[in-house]
């Protein structure tokens, strides 16, 4: 838990995305419908319109400050609310002040511009309230507790993880580190800019099955394999993310700014349910580096990975397909 030498609000800001539009190279603007953003997923998918090129995106925002923020007797003055968009991969940070909808209102709104050339994938959007407390301006008095994600390429506002997927013969690969794994269908390397999944083409027919769309039971097997692979990926990247955390002088872990931070924010609510993600990260870090509790947490980590991999749906679809085949064979 962080301690501040001044008064703060103990509840977070609520952030909603209300609109999204793209500025095209010819100067026209394409106003995206509500399918471009999802409040449950807290994600904006700017690839939904499938424009090959666009210059910038304008995202409409509406926020609600917690009770007490605008009270006349609040221990601060010069209250300001700003939205901040950051992307670790490009080290870009964009901020814009929001405007109060009415005097003394807790509702603030505005727009933030996302320039396509500044981003390569997923950026995080947060809102902060700052004010003058005592004689010190710019004090943070509250913020959003969970970031939104602005994805410049995704066609659906779904939570997920960007991966680099490659195929190679493990036994003959120029990547020498792959050769000891020649008898497995895939391996995961979570040490790079993006998690890397290597598909082993030495397993006869495996890559064809992963990439095929033949329908029928083959398609259901494809779904099962992909969900199993995705479960392995989510598990591996979570362990990679918590295994290399920076810590503050007081020992508190710091959220990474790249995909590792995205993984942690996505999975922590299932790994340590009922906790704010900041406290959840501290608890996981204590268990991993302490004397007890880390082994017991593995079931929760696996559960979080299975949920994100869609394994339950893949198993159900495969079972239905097998039952249908059985009925047809007995008819």
XYZ file of C-alpha atoms in Angstrom, residues 60-325:
266
model
C -14.151 10.641 -26.841
C -13.881 10.251 -23.072
C -16.230 10.713 -20.137
C -15.094 10.360 -16.527
C -16.755 10.492 -13.137
C -14.745 11.591 -10.124
C -15.470 9.947 -6.775
C -17.543 11.697 -4.086
C -15.734 14.532 -2.370
C -13.569 15.521 -5.324
C -15.328 18.814 -5.975
C -16.648 19.609 -2.486
C -16.260 23.248 -1.486
C -14.470 22.233 1.713
C -12.095 19.774 0.008
C -8.479 20.134 1.184
C -7.273 21.057 -2.308
C -7.779 23.654 -4.999
C -7.079 24.140 -8.703
C -8.449 20.680 -9.506
C -7.563 19.365 -12.942
C -8.290 16.077 -14.700
C -6.107 14.725 -17.465
C -6.117 11.652 -19.674
C -2.748 10.023 -20.359
C -2.015 7.588 -23.208
C 1.260 5.647 -23.041
C 2.862 2.898 -25.102
C 5.959 1.172 -23.789
C 7.036 -0.206 -27.172
C 7.438 3.274 -28.696
C 7.979 5.228 -25.465
C 5.226 7.661 -26.513
C 3.228 9.548 -23.888
C 0.298 11.802 -24.806
C -1.727 13.779 -22.264
C -4.728 16.066 -22.544
C -6.758 18.002 -19.974
C -10.455 17.173 -19.736
C -13.151 19.787 -19.095
C -15.692 19.878 -16.304
C -19.226 19.425 -17.649
C -20.747 21.935 -15.212
C -19.577 23.941 -12.174
C -18.982 21.657 -9.170
C -19.872 18.612 -11.312
C -18.056 15.318 -10.804
C -18.470 14.641 -14.549
C -15.625 15.603 -16.893
C -15.231 14.919 -20.598
C -12.974 15.491 -23.571
C -11.091 13.846 -26.426
C -7.634 12.444 -26.917
C -5.880 12.187 -30.289
C -3.988 9.006 -31.182
C -1.491 9.492 -34.017
C -0.957 6.338 -36.063
C 2.759 6.928 -36.690
C 3.399 7.077 -32.938
C 2.074 3.603 -32.149
C 2.759 0.017 -33.185
C 0.232 -1.945 -31.157
C -1.436 -1.536 -27.777
C -1.317 1.652 -25.689
C -2.630 2.167 -22.161
C -5.120 4.930 -21.361
C -5.507 6.225 -17.799
C -7.035 9.296 -16.160
C -5.530 11.246 -13.251
C -6.951 13.996 -11.036
C -4.364 16.481 -9.770
C -4.755 19.507 -7.547
C -2.925 22.003 -5.361
C -2.711 20.581 -1.847
C -1.396 23.051 0.678
C 1.271 24.991 -1.178
C 2.188 22.168 -3.545
C 0.576 22.132 -7.013
C 0.190 19.038 -9.155
C -0.537 16.565 -6.361
C -2.229 13.354 -7.552
C -5.419 12.931 -5.528
C -6.937 9.947 -7.389
C -6.779 8.047 -10.685
C -8.392 5.203 -12.602
C -7.717 1.837 -11.008
C -7.633 -0.077 -14.325
C -6.297 1.240 -17.623
C -8.130 1.056 -20.924
C -6.257 -0.403 -23.898
C -6.171 1.365 -27.257
C -5.170 -1.134 -29.951
C -4.298 0.479 -33.281
C -4.530 -2.775 -35.275
C -7.169 -4.994 -33.615
C -10.454 -5.475 -35.459
C -12.388 -6.424 -32.314
C -12.208 -4.878 -28.817
C -11.243 -8.146 -27.150
C -8.740 -8.583 -24.378
C -5.720 -10.495 -25.582
C -2.011 -10.781 -26.015
C 0.022 -9.909 -29.098
C 2.341 -12.736 -30.108
C 5.088 -13.393 -32.601
C 4.407 -16.841 -34.097
C 7.002 -18.567 -36.283
C 7.448 -22.067 -37.732
C 10.717 -23.942 -38.000
C 12.258 -27.410 -38.039
C 13.525 -27.632 -34.478
C 16.054 -30.333 -35.331
C 17.556 -28.326 -38.207
C 16.922 -24.746 -37.121
C 19.644 -22.122 -37.202
C 18.347 -21.204 -33.746
C 20.507 -23.665 -31.823
C 18.443 -23.267 -28.664
C 15.538 -25.028 -30.429
C 17.400 -28.277 -31.146
C 17.021 -29.827 -27.669
C 13.235 -29.484 -28.086
C 12.957 -31.405 -31.374
C 10.368 -33.832 -29.960
C 7.813 -31.225 -28.792
C 5.193 -29.491 -30.983
C 5.844 -25.948 -29.739
C 7.964 -23.888 -27.365
C 7.511 -20.398 -25.960
C 10.178 -17.724 -25.511
C 8.933 -14.884 -23.299
C 12.208 -12.933 -23.133
C 11.786 -10.613 -26.124
C 9.863 -7.498 -27.165
C 6.887 -9.772 -27.844
C 6.314 -13.339 -26.635
C 7.532 -15.752 -29.316
C 5.764 -19.040 -30.088
C 7.812 -21.434 -32.225
C 5.872 -24.165 -34.072
C 7.827 -27.359 -34.759
C 7.435 -28.446 -38.399
C 9.195 -31.730 -37.564
C 5.883 -32.978 -36.146
C 4.294 -34.338 -39.327
C 0.989 -32.695 -40.205
C 0.967 -30.491 -37.105
C 1.489 -27.103 -38.748
C -1.052 -28.020 -41.461
C -3.625 -28.820 -38.799
C -2.980 -25.534 -36.995
C -3.319 -23.513 -40.168
C -6.061 -25.460 -41.873
C -9.762 -24.683 -42.121
C -11.052 -28.050 -43.266
C -14.160 -28.028 -41.092
C -15.689 -30.964 -39.247
C -13.841 -32.746 -36.474
C -10.489 -31.511 -37.799
C -11.600 -27.967 -37.084
C -12.515 -28.898 -33.502
C -9.137 -30.548 -32.997
C -7.595 -27.349 -34.351
C -9.509 -25.341 -31.713
C -8.361 -27.685 -28.951
C -4.725 -27.410 -29.999
C -4.871 -23.644 -30.237
C -6.514 -23.352 -26.813
C -3.873 -25.640 -25.279
C -1.131 -23.594 -26.894
C -2.736 -20.379 -25.689
C -2.974 -21.769 -22.152
C 0.743 -22.528 -22.228
C 1.467 -19.050 -23.581
C -0.556 -17.217 -20.923
C 1.047 -19.303 -18.182
C 4.554 -18.710 -19.509
C 4.175 -14.989 -19.998
C 2.677 -14.509 -16.538
C 5.650 -16.246 -14.939
C 8.006 -14.209 -17.112
C 6.282 -10.976 -16.104
C 6.393 -11.599 -12.345
C 9.880 -13.086 -12.504
C 11.612 -9.890 -13.630
C 9.896 -7.066 -11.763
C 11.575 -3.821 -10.842
C 11.050 -2.833 -7.220
C 10.900 0.524 -5.500
C 13.244 1.353 -2.586
C 10.557 0.198 -0.137
C 10.393 -3.178 -1.890
C 7.100 -2.565 -3.714
C 6.986 -4.086 -7.231
C 6.468 -1.806 -10.231
C 4.204 -2.650 -13.173
C 6.255 -3.100 -16.378
C 5.359 -0.705 -19.207
C 5.522 -3.275 -22.031
C 3.465 -6.404 -22.753
C 4.416 -7.792 -19.355
C 2.402 -5.046 -17.689
C -0.553 -5.865 -19.956
C -0.337 -9.532 -18.981
C -0.285 -8.734 -15.276
C -3.207 -6.308 -15.427
C -5.180 -8.839 -17.471
C -4.542 -11.898 -15.290
C -4.194 -10.567 -11.744
C -7.971 -10.208 -11.138
C -8.275 -13.994 -11.572
C -5.010 -14.888 -9.858
C -5.745 -12.880 -6.697
C -9.465 -12.050 -6.931
C -11.015 -9.216 -4.973
C -7.905 -7.051 -4.904
C -6.981 -3.886 -6.773
C -4.338 -4.798 -9.353
C -1.642 -2.824 -7.518
C -2.253 -4.737 -4.280
C -2.630 -7.958 -6.262
C 0.818 -7.478 -7.772
C 2.301 -6.842 -4.336
C 0.723 -10.027 -2.974
C 1.945 -12.161 -5.887
C 5.437 -10.663 -5.538
C 5.482 -11.405 -1.799
C 4.437 -14.997 -2.413
C 6.992 -15.540 -5.158
C 9.911 -14.068 -3.209
C 8.799 -15.152 0.271
C 8.772 -18.416 2.122
C 5.203 -19.578 1.470
C 2.185 -19.279 -0.784
C 3.764 -19.437 -4.239
C 3.050 -23.121 -4.892
C -0.574 -22.713 -3.795
C -0.949 -19.839 -6.265
C -0.148 -22.030 -9.292
C -3.731 -23.313 -9.525
C -5.033 -19.740 -9.750
C -2.437 -18.874 -12.408
C -3.447 -21.899 -14.458
C -7.127 -20.998 -14.036
C -6.468 -17.447 -15.281
C -4.562 -18.822 -18.290
C -7.288 -21.344 -19.161
C -9.967 -18.644 -19.068
C -8.065 -16.396 -21.453
C -7.254 -19.266 -23.786
C -10.950 -20.125 -24.238
C -10.238 -23.762 -23.350
C -13.712 -24.475 -21.954
C -15.371 -23.410 -25.193
C -12.913 -25.440 -27.293
C -13.522 -28.590 -25.214
C -17.314 -28.128 -25.365
C -17.218 -27.696 -29.143
C -15.082 -30.811 -29.567
C -17.408 -32.872 -27.355
C -20.456 -31.723 -29.319
C -18.743 -32.653 -32.591
C -17.852 -36.122 -31.263
C -21.402 -36.668 -30.015
C -22.758 -35.663 -33.410
C -20.400 -38.100 -35.139
